[in-house]
Amino acid sequence: MARPGVNIDYNQKVITIRGLEKSFDDNYVLRGVDLDLYQGENLVVLGRSGTGKSVLIKIISGLLKADAGEVLVLGKNMALLDSRSLRELRMKVGFSFQNSALYDSMTVRKNLEFPLVQNQRNLSRGEINKRVEFVLDAVGLMQAINQMPSELSGGQRKRIGIARTLILQPEIVLYDEPTAGLDPITSIDINELINEVQQRFKTSAIIITHDLTCAKTTGDRIVMLLDGKFERQGSFDEVFDTDDERVRAFYNYNFTE
Amino acid sequence: MDTTNSTVTPTPKQGKKRIKRAAAFFQDLYKVGAFVGRFFKEAFIPPYEIKELFRQCYEVGVRSLALISLTGFIVGLIFTKQSRPSLSEFGATSWLPSLTSIAVMRALAPLVTALITAGRVGSSIGAELGSMRVTEQIDAMEVSGINPFKYLVCLRILATTIAVPLLSCYAAFVAMMGAYLNVNQNEGTSYSTFIEQAFEPLSFIDFESSLIKAIVFGFTIGVVGCYKGYYSSRGTEGVGKAANSAVVTGMFLVFIEEILIVQITGWFR
């Protein structure tokens, strides 16, 4: 069920995953994951640390290869793409890293310009500046344009990281722990920004988190990764309306600690 | 005590460990081969990053000039100073310019340049790429549709391959200046005579082999630095290891290549 003001097209799937499996040596992380992400939807993937949440979005973005199963992103099978097609697809799938992963030798402006200049070489200087200023304005950090990443706070770095994913105008955004390491107030700002991005840029998103406030605020649908599979699925209340101790423990920890 | 059978048979556990190590070694060797192959596959196809290549050449070349100048000059000066007593015993100090030029051109200039570059540039490439790897900056490039191998690795390898031969020529020049200073002070040899005597014993193959050596050394330093950094892991510890390993492996390979190239050019001489 979509939140107010959010338009989700349930007839159009932008990501389809069937029977996804992934292991690292003897550690089986994903054991037959099935998932659909609809056009315009914010899907939150909840789970404890080390349960394979980040592995899931790294497989979707092509950073990791699946051991088994099928991953279709915007109708394209990730396993069958050559490097050129994968690069083209990646421009439509933004990835916001947990630690922001800003290029620390470049200013904020260069960080944002870099993907543009590399991918759209025919853009004029004026167009590049316009796009950079547009996304910086969208994340509310116009004043940081000439700063180095080391001069920014954690929350500002997250915002710039999100701005960098938006500069290529993606259709899907993958957020890896967007509120990890942030204070509660900054976390609320980031949650609002995620919702703003969804509505303003008409993106679909997968949000990986173990922060239940983030899940409740940003998720149209929530899935819970338990023992390598999605065990619970639905709205926030539906997911936690259970006697399953693994789920209850997660809820209690988040709201009592 | 029975000392006839001193061979120690490895336990099954040790044997397994050795097999694992050997397998890892060959796997690594294959990985390096694939890395070099990928460089040749991707370095020469468009788009070309000329501006970034110049920046990398500047980082490798121009920023090494001070160190190369100092080291080159001292090497020339000391080599001449140390060779004089032996030559003077035979009254052959007039051979100093030619002896120095042969040593500098055939071995010292490319070798000293390579060792300095391996230490200064190899470690910096290893640490830079290593830190980019562990902070996910390389992954960030990949997911933005940028080819990090082409942008980070190919350009750095090209830069070291271009800059080390140029630095080696410069090191040779500076070393000869150091030698001239010493010879001029002790024997009063004029500059023109020194140059004439220095160039006399050198043949085309000396210049050629020196240049080839420098190109091979530059390529090796670039490949080792990039490989160690690009595949580094395990956080900050991994970055330190990548930088250290880039220097040690780079220097080791430079010496091995020196022996091989000297052997090969010896056949053509």
PDB file of N, CA, C and O in Angstrom, chain A residues 58 63 87 90 93 95 97 99 101-104 114-115 118-119 121 164 168, chain B residues 47-49 131-132 134-137 139-147 151:
ATOM      1  N   LYS A  58      24.075  -5.211  -4.151  1.00  0.00           N
ATOM      2  CA  LYS A  58      25.314  -5.271  -4.947  1.00  0.00           C
ATOM      3  C   LYS A  58      25.131  -6.223  -6.132  1.00  0.00           C
ATOM      4  O   LYS A  58      25.719  -6.021  -7.192  1.00  0.00           O
ATOM      5  N   LEU A  63      27.683  -5.407  -9.028  1.00  0.00           N
ATOM      6  CA  LEU A  63      28.989  -5.407  -8.362  1.00  0.00           C
ATOM      7  C   LEU A  63      29.378  -6.815  -7.924  1.00  0.00           C
ATOM      8  O   LEU A  63      30.546  -7.128  -7.788  1.00  0.00           O
ATOM      9  N   ARG A  87      27.146  -1.199 -18.381  1.00  0.00           N
ATOM     10  CA  ARG A  87      27.472   0.202 -18.106  1.00  0.00           C
ATOM     11  C   ARG A  87      26.273   1.099 -18.419  1.00  0.00           C
ATOM     12  O   ARG A  87      25.959   2.021 -17.687  1.00  0.00           O
ATOM     13  N   ARG A  90      23.654   0.630 -15.769  1.00  0.00           N
ATOM     14  CA  ARG A  90      24.044   1.224 -14.484  1.00  0.00           C
ATOM     15  C   ARG A  90      23.750   2.718 -14.417  1.00  0.00           C
ATOM     16  O   ARG A  90      23.582   3.277 -13.342  1.00  0.00           O
ATOM     17  N   VAL A  93      20.517   3.068 -12.862  1.00  0.00           N
ATOM     18  CA  VAL A  93      20.365   2.543 -11.501  1.00  0.00           C
ATOM     19  C   VAL A  93      21.375   3.244 -10.585  1.00  0.00           C
ATOM     20  O   VAL A  93      22.563   2.942 -10.618  1.00  0.00           O
ATOM     21  N   PHE A  95      23.263   4.264  -7.042  1.00  0.00           N
ATOM     22  CA  PHE A  95      23.644   3.514  -5.852  1.00  0.00           C
ATOM     23  C   PHE A  95      24.193   4.483  -4.826  1.00  0.00           C
ATOM     24  O   PHE A  95      25.182   5.151  -5.078  1.00  0.00           O
ATOM     25  N   PHE A  97      25.981   4.744  -1.396  1.00  0.00           N
ATOM     26  CA  PHE A  97      26.758   3.860  -0.527  1.00  0.00           C
ATOM     27  C   PHE A  97      26.600   4.216   0.953  1.00  0.00           C
ATOM     28  O   PHE A  97      26.356   5.373   1.306  1.00  0.00           O
ATOM     29  N   ASN A  99      28.894   4.462   3.225  1.00  0.00           N
ATOM     30  CA  ASN A  99      29.845   5.483   3.701  1.00  0.00           C
ATOM     31  C   ASN A  99      29.976   6.627   2.684  1.00  0.00           C
ATOM     32  O   ASN A  99      30.967   7.339   2.671  1.00  0.00           O
ATOM     33  N   ALA A 101      31.082   7.022  -0.117  1.00  0.00           N
ATOM     34  CA  ALA A 101      32.079   6.726  -1.163  1.00  0.00           C
ATOM     35  C   ALA A 101      32.344   7.910  -2.085  1.00  0.00           C
ATOM     36  O   ALA A 101      32.463   7.751  -3.297  1.00  0.00           O
ATOM     37  N   LEU A 102      32.456   9.096  -1.510  1.00  0.00           N
ATOM     38  CA  LEU A 102      32.784  10.273  -2.330  1.00  0.00           C
ATOM     39  C   LEU A 102      34.260  10.199  -2.734  1.00  0.00           C
ATOM     40  O   LEU A 102      35.079   9.676  -1.975  1.00  0.00           O
ATOM     41  N   TYR A 103      34.583  10.720  -3.903  1.00  0.00           N
ATOM     42  CA  TYR A 103      35.981  10.703  -4.360  1.00  0.00           C
ATOM     43  C   TYR A 103      36.723  11.767  -3.561  1.00  0.00           C
ATOM     44  O   TYR A 103      36.516  12.974  -3.772  1.00  0.00           O
ATOM     45  N   ASP A 104      37.566  11.326  -2.628  1.00  0.00           N
ATOM     46  CA  ASP A 104      38.117  12.296  -1.678  1.00  0.00           C
ATOM     47  C   ASP A 104      39.184  13.218  -2.243  1.00  0.00           C
ATOM     48  O   ASP A 104      39.607  14.152  -1.567  1.00  0.00           O
ATOM     49  N   PHE A 114      31.858  14.334 -12.371  1.00  0.00           N
ATOM     50  CA  PHE A 114      32.615  13.198 -12.877  1.00  0.00           C
ATOM     51  C   PHE A 114      31.770  12.144 -13.617  1.00  0.00           C
ATOM     52  O   PHE A 114      32.082  11.800 -14.766  1.00  0.00           O
ATOM     53  N   PRO A 115      30.683  11.645 -13.005  1.00  0.00           N
ATOM     54  CA  PRO A 115      29.875  10.659 -13.754  1.00  0.00           C
ATOM     55  C   PRO A 115      29.256  11.246 -15.022  1.00  0.00           C
ATOM     56  O   PRO A 115      29.140  10.543 -16.035  1.00  0.00           O
ATOM     57  N   GLN A 118      32.020  11.673 -17.746  1.00  0.00           N
ATOM     58  CA  GLN A 118      32.470  10.386 -18.253  1.00  0.00           C
ATOM     59  C   GLN A 118      31.417   9.698 -19.123  1.00  0.00           C
ATOM     60  O   GLN A 118      31.763   8.989 -20.059  1.00  0.00           O
ATOM     61  N   ASN A 119      30.145   9.922 -18.795  1.00  0.00           N
ATOM     62  CA  ASN A 119      29.089   9.179 -19.494  1.00  0.00           C
ATOM     63  C   ASN A 119      28.425   9.956 -20.616  1.00  0.00           C
ATOM     64  O   ASN A 119      27.886   9.369 -21.549  1.00  0.00           O
ATOM     65  N   ARG A 121      29.623  12.704 -22.884  1.00  0.00           N
ATOM     66  CA  ARG A 121      30.753  13.544 -23.282  1.00  0.00           C
ATOM     67  C   ARG A 121      30.367  14.715 -24.171  1.00  0.00           C
ATOM     68  O   ARG A 121      31.177  15.605 -24.396  1.00  0.00           O
ATOM     69  N   ARG A 164      24.956  12.680  -6.089  1.00  0.00           N
ATOM     70  CA  ARG A 164      25.760  12.070  -7.148  1.00  0.00           C
ATOM     71  C   ARG A 164      25.004  10.946  -7.851  1.00  0.00           C
ATOM     72  O   ARG A 164      25.173  10.735  -9.053  1.00  0.00           O
ATOM     73  N   LEU A 168      22.747  11.435 -12.808  1.00  0.00           N
ATOM     74  CA  LEU A 168      22.543  10.722 -14.074  1.00  0.00           C
ATOM     75  C   LEU A 168      21.062  10.427 -14.333  1.00  0.00           C
ATOM     76  O   LEU A 168      20.720   9.682 -15.245  1.00  0.00           O
TER      77      LEU A 168
ATOM     78  N   PRO B  47      37.182   6.048 -25.195  1.00  0.00           N
ATOM     79  CA  PRO B  47      37.666   7.432 -25.173  1.00  0.00           C
ATOM     80  C   PRO B  47      39.039   7.556 -24.485  1.00  0.00           C
ATOM     81  O   PRO B  47      39.320   6.809 -23.551  1.00  0.00           O
ATOM     82  N   TYR B  48      39.851   8.508 -24.977  1.00  0.00           N
ATOM     83  CA  TYR B  48      41.175   8.710 -24.407  1.00  0.00           C
ATOM     84  C   TYR B  48      41.121   9.843 -23.386  1.00  0.00           C
ATOM     85  O   TYR B  48      40.559  10.900 -23.665  1.00  0.00           O
ATOM     86  N   GLU B  49      41.716   9.597 -22.243  1.00  0.00           N
ATOM     87  CA  GLU B  49      41.710  10.601 -21.166  1.00  0.00           C
ATOM     88  C   GLU B  49      43.047  11.332 -21.180  1.00  0.00           C
ATOM     89  O   GLU B  49      43.884  11.130 -20.297  1.00  0.00           O
ATOM     90  N   SER B 131      43.206   2.539  -0.965  1.00  0.00           N
ATOM     91  CA  SER B 131      42.249   3.276  -0.131  1.00  0.00           C
ATOM     92  C   SER B 131      40.957   3.535  -0.907  1.00  0.00           C
ATOM     93  O   SER B 131      39.867   3.522  -0.327  1.00  0.00           O
ATOM     94  N   MET B 132      41.062   3.715  -2.218  1.00  0.00           N
ATOM     95  CA  MET B 132      39.840   3.864  -3.024  1.00  0.00           C
ATOM     96  C   MET B 132      39.021   2.576  -3.014  1.00  0.00           C
ATOM     97  O   MET B 132      37.800   2.602  -3.037  1.00  0.00           O
ATOM     98  N   VAL B 134      38.985   0.187  -0.547  1.00  0.00           N
ATOM     99  CA  VAL B 134      38.338  -0.118   0.741  1.00  0.00           C
ATOM    100  C   VAL B 134      37.276   0.915   1.112  1.00  0.00           C
ATOM    101  O   VAL B 134      36.388   0.618   1.907  1.00  0.00           O
ATOM    102  N   THR B 135      37.341   2.114   0.554  1.00  0.00           N
ATOM    103  CA  THR B 135      36.285   3.095   0.851  1.00  0.00           C
ATOM    104  C   THR B 135      35.200   3.075  -0.235  1.00  0.00           C
ATOM    105  O   THR B 135      34.396   3.994  -0.320  1.00  0.00           O
ATOM    106  N   GLU B 136      35.214   2.051  -1.059  1.00  0.00           N
ATOM    107  CA  GLU B 136      34.182   1.800  -2.082  1.00  0.00           C
ATOM    108  C   GLU B 136      34.149   2.856  -3.184  1.00  0.00           C
ATOM    109  O   GLU B 136      33.169   2.963  -3.907  1.00  0.00           O
ATOM    110  N   GLN B 137      35.212   3.668  -3.313  1.00  0.00           N
ATOM    111  CA  GLN B 137      35.220   4.666  -4.384  1.00  0.00           C
ATOM    112  C   GLN B 137      35.312   3.997  -5.765  1.00  0.00           C
ATOM    113  O   GLN B 137      34.766   4.516  -6.739  1.00  0.00           O
ATOM    114  N   ASP B 139      34.049   1.018  -6.452  1.00  0.00           N
ATOM    115  CA  ASP B 139      32.692   0.506  -6.688  1.00  0.00           C
ATOM    116  C   ASP B 139      31.766   1.647  -7.126  1.00  0.00           C
ATOM    117  O   ASP B 139      30.910   1.466  -7.997  1.00  0.00           O
ATOM    118  N   ALA B 140      31.968   2.826  -6.495  1.00  0.00           N
ATOM    119  CA  ALA B 140      31.127   3.979  -6.851  1.00  0.00           C
ATOM    120  C   ALA B 140      31.318   4.359  -8.316  1.00  0.00           C
ATOM    121  O   ALA B 140      30.364   4.753  -8.990  1.00  0.00           O
ATOM    122  N   MET B 141      32.545   4.239  -8.811  1.00  0.00           N
ATOM    123  CA  MET B 141      32.789   4.516 -10.232  1.00  0.00           C
ATOM    124  C   MET B 141      32.057   3.502 -11.087  1.00  0.00           C
ATOM    125  O   MET B 141      31.393   3.851 -12.062  1.00  0.00           O
ATOM    126  N   GLU B 142      32.184   2.240 -10.688  1.00  0.00           N
ATOM    127  CA  GLU B 142      31.565   1.172 -11.477  1.00  0.00           C
ATOM    128  C   GLU B 142      30.061   1.354 -11.586  1.00  0.00           C
ATOM    129  O   GLU B 142      29.504   1.251 -12.682  1.00  0.00           O
ATOM    130  N   VAL B 143      29.411   1.632 -10.450  1.00  0.00           N
ATOM    131  CA  VAL B 143      27.952   1.756 -10.498  1.00  0.00           C
ATOM    132  C   VAL B 143      27.493   3.049 -11.171  1.00  0.00           C
ATOM    133  O   VAL B 143      26.326   3.193 -11.510  1.00  0.00           O
ATOM    134  N   SER B 144      28.440   3.987 -11.388  1.00  0.00           N
ATOM    135  CA  SER B 144      28.081   5.209 -12.126  1.00  0.00           C
ATOM    136  C   SER B 144      28.302   5.035 -13.623  1.00  0.00           C
ATOM    137  O   SER B 144      28.272   6.012 -14.383  1.00  0.00           O
ATOM    138  N   GLY B 145      28.603   3.821 -14.036  1.00  0.00           N
ATOM    139  CA  GLY B 145      28.800   3.570 -15.466  1.00  0.00           C
ATOM    140  C   GLY B 145      30.185   3.949 -15.951  1.00  0.00           C
ATOM    141  O   GLY B 145      30.436   4.055 -17.155  1.00  0.00           O
ATOM    142  N   ILE B 146      31.109   4.179 -15.007  1.00  0.00           N
ATOM    143  CA  ILE B 146      32.492   4.527 -15.383  1.00  0.00           C
ATOM    144  C   ILE B 146      33.332   3.259 -15.292  1.00  0.00           C
ATOM    145  O   ILE B 146      33.108   2.434 -14.406  1.00  0.00           O
ATOM    146  N   ASN B 147      34.295   3.130 -16.209  1.00  0.00           N
ATOM    147  CA  ASN B 147      35.163   1.965 -16.182  1.00  0.00           C
ATOM    148  C   ASN B 147      36.376   2.299 -15.310  1.00  0.00           C
ATOM    149  O   ASN B 147      37.303   2.961 -15.769  1.00  0.00           O
ATOM    150  N   TYR B 151      40.112   4.085 -16.255  1.00  0.00           N
ATOM    151  CA  TYR B 151      40.387   5.428 -15.737  1.00  0.00           C
ATOM    152  C   TYR B 151      41.511   5.427 -14.698  1.00  0.00           C
ATOM    153  O   TYR B 151      42.358   6.308 -14.711  1.00  0.00           O
TER     154      TYR B 151
END
